[in-house]
Short mmCIF file of C-alpha atoms in Angstrom, two decimals:
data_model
loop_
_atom_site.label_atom_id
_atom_site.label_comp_id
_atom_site.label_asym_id
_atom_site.label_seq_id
_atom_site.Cartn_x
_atom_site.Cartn_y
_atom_site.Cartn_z
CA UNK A 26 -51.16 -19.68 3.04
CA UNK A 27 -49.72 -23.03 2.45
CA UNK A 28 -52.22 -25.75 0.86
CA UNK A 29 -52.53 -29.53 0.24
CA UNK A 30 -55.61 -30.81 -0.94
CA UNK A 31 -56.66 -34.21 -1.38
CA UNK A 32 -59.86 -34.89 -3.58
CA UNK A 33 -61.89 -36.37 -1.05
CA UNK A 34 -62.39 -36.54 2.28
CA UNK A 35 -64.08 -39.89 2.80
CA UNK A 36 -64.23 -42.79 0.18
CA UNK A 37 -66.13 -46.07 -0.40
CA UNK A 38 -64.96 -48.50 -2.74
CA UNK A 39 -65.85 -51.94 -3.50
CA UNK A 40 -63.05 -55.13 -3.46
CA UNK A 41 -61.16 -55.13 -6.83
CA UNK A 42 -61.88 -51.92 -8.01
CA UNK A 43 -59.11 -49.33 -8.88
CA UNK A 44 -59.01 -46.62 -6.56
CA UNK A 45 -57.04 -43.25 -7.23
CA UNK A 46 -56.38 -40.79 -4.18
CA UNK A 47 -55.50 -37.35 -5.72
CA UNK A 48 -53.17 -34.65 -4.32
CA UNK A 49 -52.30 -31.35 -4.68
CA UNK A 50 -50.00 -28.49 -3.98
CA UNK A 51 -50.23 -24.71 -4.58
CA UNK A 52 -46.98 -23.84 -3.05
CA UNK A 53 -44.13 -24.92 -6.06
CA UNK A 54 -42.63 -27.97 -3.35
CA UNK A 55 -39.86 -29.75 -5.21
CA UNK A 56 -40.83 -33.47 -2.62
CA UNK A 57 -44.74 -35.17 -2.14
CA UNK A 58 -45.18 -38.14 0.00
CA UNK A 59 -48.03 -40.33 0.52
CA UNK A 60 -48.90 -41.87 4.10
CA UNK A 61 -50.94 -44.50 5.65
CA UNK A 62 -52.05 -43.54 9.05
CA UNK A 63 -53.67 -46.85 11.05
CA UNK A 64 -54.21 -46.66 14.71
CA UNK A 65 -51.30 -48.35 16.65
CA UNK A 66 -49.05 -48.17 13.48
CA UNK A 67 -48.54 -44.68 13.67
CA UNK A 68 -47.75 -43.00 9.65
CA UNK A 69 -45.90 -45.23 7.13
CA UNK A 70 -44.36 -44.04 3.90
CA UNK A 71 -45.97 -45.50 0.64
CA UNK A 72 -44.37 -43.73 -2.04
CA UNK A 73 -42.34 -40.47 -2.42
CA UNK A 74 -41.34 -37.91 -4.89
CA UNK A 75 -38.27 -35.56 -5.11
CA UNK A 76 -38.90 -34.61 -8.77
CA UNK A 77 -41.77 -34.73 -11.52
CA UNK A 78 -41.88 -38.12 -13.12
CA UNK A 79 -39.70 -38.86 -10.28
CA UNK A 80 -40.62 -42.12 -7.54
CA UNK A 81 -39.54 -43.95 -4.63
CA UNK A 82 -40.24 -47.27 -2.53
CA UNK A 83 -41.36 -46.09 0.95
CA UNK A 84 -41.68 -48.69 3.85
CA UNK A 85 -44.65 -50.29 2.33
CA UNK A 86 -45.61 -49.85 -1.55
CA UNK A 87 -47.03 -53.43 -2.17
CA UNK A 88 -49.85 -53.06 -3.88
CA UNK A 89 -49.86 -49.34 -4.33
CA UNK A 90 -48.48 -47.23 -7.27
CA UNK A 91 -48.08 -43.41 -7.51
CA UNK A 92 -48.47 -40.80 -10.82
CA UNK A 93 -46.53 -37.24 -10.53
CA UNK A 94 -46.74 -36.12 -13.98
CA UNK A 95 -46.32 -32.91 -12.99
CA UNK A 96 -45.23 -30.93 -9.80
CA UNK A 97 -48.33 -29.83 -7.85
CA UNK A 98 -49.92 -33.30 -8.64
CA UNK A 99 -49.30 -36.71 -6.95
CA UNK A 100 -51.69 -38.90 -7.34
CA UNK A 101 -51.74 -42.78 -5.33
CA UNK A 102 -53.06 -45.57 -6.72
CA UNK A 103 -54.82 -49.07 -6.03
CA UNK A 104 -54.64 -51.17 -8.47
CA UNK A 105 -57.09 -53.53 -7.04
CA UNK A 106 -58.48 -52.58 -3.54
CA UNK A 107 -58.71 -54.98 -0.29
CA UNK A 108 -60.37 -54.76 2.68
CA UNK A 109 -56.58 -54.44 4.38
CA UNK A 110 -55.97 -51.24 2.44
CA UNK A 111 -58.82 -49.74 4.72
CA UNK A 112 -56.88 -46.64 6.25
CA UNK A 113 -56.46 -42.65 6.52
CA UNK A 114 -54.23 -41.81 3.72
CA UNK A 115 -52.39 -38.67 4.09
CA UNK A 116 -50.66 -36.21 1.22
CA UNK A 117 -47.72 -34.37 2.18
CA UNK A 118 -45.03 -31.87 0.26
CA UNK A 119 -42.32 -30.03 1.47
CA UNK A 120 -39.79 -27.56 -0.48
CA UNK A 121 -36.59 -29.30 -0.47
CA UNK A 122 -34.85 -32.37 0.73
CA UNK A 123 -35.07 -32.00 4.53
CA UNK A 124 -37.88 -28.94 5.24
CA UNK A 125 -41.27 -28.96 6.86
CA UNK A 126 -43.65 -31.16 5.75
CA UNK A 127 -47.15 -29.91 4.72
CA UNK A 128 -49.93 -32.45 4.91
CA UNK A 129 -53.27 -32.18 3.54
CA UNK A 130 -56.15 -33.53 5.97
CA UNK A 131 -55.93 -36.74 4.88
CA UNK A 132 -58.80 -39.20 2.74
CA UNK A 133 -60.80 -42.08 4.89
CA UNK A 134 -60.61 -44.60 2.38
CA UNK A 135 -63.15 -48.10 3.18
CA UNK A 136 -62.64 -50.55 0.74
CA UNK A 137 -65.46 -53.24 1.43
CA UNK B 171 -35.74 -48.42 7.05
CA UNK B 172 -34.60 -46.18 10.52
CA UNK B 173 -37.17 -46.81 13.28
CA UNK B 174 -38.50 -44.07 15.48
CA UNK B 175 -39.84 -45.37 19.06
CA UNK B 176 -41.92 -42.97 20.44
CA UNK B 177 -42.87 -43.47 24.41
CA UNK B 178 -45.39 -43.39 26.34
CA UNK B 179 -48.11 -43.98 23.58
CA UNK B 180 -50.80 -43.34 25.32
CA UNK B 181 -50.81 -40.38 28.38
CA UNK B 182 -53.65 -39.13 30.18
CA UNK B 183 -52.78 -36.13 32.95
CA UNK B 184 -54.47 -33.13 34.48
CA UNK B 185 -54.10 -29.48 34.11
CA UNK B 186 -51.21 -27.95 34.77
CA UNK B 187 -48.92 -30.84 35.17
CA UNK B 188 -45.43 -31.32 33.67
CA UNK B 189 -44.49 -34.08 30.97
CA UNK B 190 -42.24 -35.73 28.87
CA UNK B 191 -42.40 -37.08 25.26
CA UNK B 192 -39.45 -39.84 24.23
CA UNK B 193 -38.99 -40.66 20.51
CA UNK B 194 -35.61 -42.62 20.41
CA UNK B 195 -33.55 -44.48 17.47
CA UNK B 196 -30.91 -47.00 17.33
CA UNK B 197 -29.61 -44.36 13.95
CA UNK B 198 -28.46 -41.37 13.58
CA UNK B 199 -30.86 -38.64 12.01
CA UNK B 200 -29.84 -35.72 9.87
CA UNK B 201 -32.59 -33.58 11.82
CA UNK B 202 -35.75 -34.62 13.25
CA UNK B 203 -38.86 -32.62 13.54
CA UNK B 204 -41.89 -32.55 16.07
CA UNK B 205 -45.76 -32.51 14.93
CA UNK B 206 -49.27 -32.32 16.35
CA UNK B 207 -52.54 -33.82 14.68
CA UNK B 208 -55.70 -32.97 15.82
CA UNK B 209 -58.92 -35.79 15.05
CA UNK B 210 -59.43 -34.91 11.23
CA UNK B 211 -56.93 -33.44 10.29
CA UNK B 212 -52.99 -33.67 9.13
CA UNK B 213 -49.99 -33.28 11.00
CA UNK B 214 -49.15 -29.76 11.55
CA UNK B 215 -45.03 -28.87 12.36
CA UNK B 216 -43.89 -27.99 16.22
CA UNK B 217 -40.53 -27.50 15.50
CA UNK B 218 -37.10 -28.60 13.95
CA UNK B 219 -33.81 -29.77 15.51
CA UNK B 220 -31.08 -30.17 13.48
CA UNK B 221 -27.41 -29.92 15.83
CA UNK B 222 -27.00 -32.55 18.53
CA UNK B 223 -27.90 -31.41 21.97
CA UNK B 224 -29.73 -28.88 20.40
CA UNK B 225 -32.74 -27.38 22.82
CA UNK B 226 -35.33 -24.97 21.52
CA UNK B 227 -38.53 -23.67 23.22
CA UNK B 228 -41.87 -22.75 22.11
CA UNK B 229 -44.18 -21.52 24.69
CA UNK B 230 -44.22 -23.73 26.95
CA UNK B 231 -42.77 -26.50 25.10
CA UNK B 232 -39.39 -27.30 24.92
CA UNK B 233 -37.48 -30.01 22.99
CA UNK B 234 -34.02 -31.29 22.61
CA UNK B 235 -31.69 -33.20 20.21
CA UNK B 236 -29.65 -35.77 21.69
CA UNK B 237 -25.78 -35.14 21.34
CA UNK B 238 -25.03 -38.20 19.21
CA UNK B 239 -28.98 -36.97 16.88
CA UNK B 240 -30.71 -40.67 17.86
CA UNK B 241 -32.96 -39.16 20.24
CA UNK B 242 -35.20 -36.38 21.33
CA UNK B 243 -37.93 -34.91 23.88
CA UNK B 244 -41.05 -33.02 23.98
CA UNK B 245 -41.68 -31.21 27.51
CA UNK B 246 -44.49 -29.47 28.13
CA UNK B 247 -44.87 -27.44 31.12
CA UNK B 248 -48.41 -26.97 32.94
CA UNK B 249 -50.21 -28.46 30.38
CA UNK B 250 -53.44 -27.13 29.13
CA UNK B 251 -56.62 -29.31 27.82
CA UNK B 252 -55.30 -27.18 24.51
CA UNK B 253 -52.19 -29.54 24.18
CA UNK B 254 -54.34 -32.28 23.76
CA UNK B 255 -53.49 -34.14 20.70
CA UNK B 256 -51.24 -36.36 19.15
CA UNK B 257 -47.53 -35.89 19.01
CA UNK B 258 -45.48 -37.53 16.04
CA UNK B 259 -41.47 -37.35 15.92
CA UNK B 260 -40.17 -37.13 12.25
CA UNK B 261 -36.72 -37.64 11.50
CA UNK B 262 -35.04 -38.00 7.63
CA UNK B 263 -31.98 -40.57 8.08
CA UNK B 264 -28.40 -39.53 6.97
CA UNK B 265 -28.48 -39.04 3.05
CA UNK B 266 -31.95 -39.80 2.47
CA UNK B 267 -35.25 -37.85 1.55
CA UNK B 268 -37.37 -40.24 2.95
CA UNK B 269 -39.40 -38.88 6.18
CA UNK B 270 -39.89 -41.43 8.94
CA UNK B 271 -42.46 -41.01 11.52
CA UNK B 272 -42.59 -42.25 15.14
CA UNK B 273 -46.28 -43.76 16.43
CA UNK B 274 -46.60 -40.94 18.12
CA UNK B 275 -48.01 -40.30 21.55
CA UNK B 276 -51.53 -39.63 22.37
CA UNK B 277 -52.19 -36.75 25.10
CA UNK B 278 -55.56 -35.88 26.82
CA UNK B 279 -55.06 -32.96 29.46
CA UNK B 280 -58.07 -33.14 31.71
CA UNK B 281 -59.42 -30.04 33.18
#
């Protein structure tokens, strides 16, 4: 069976503090990709990555960084978290450039 | 970025009714690929179209590729309060990696 697993399922984090959302994959997939899901805004692309050490830009990557240091592990980062980065965040690989994509079920961050 | 509209967003309908899912583009997609999410959890894949005017089935869901790959639909036949869910269209644009999603479309199938 396929797996993605994010650290946690639910998070609480105070203003300012630095936040990191862990992910990872047991089934060798060369791409990860980190989502924001907010209702009415469907998913949006923070970050990707098509190789280890490798990173792109999604639609919205203000404020966010990402770690793959090696290629089950892609880990998203806050530098310093707002109440607007309040969201389900959602972990995703796939195998090769244009395959399925398997997400894990996803971390309910709060940032108060 | 390549948008995905996805329409209806919302669509509420009894058992055993018929419907359609729209997820359009003003760009062309190298494929585009269907998923459900149930409350909780992450997307799972429905299916994959790749060739324009493409049509595959699955149960009683069928979808299609438009001929010129900028659009696509989800039909279900008699739904079932077991389709209930929400429906994301994915699509990767022409020569790029990057996985776009739709809104989706939010079903409830009433018994």
């Amino acid at each position: 069976d396929v797996k993605v697993t994010q650290s946690s399922r639910y998070l609480v984090k105070r203003t300012g503090e630095k936040v990191f959302l862990e992910c990872v994959q047991d089934m060798d997939h060369e791409n990860m990709f980190w989502y924001r899901q907010d209702p009415g805004l469907g998913l949006r692309l923070i970050y990707f990555s098509y190789d280890v050490k490798m990173k792109e830009k999604g639609d919205i990557p203000e404020g966010y960084s990402v770690s793959r240091e090696k290629k089950e592990r892609f880990s998203l980062i806050l530098e310093s978290a707002s109440t607007n980065q309040t969201s389900m965040y959602l972990c995703a690989s796939s195998l090769w450039g244009f395959a399925e994509a398997f997400f894990g079920q996803g971390t309910r961050l709060t940032v108060v | 970025t390549q948008l995905l509209e996805q329409s209806p967003q919302f669509l509420s309908i009894q058992e055993g009714e018929n419907l359609t899912v729209y997820c359009n583009s003003s760009s062309v997609f190298s494929s585009l690929q269907w998923y459900r999410q149930e409350p909780g959890e992450g997307p799972v894949l429905l299916v994959t179209v790749v060739t324009g005017g493409e049509v595959k089935k699955l149960k009683r869901l069928t979808f299609q590729f438009g001929d010129a790959r900028k659009d696509s639909s989800l039909h279900i036949t008699a739904a079932q309060p077991g389709d209930t869910g929400l429906y994301l269209c994915a699509g990767f644009g022409a020569g790029s990696y990057q996985l776009t999603f739709g809104k989706g479309t939010k079903l409830s199938v009433i018994p």
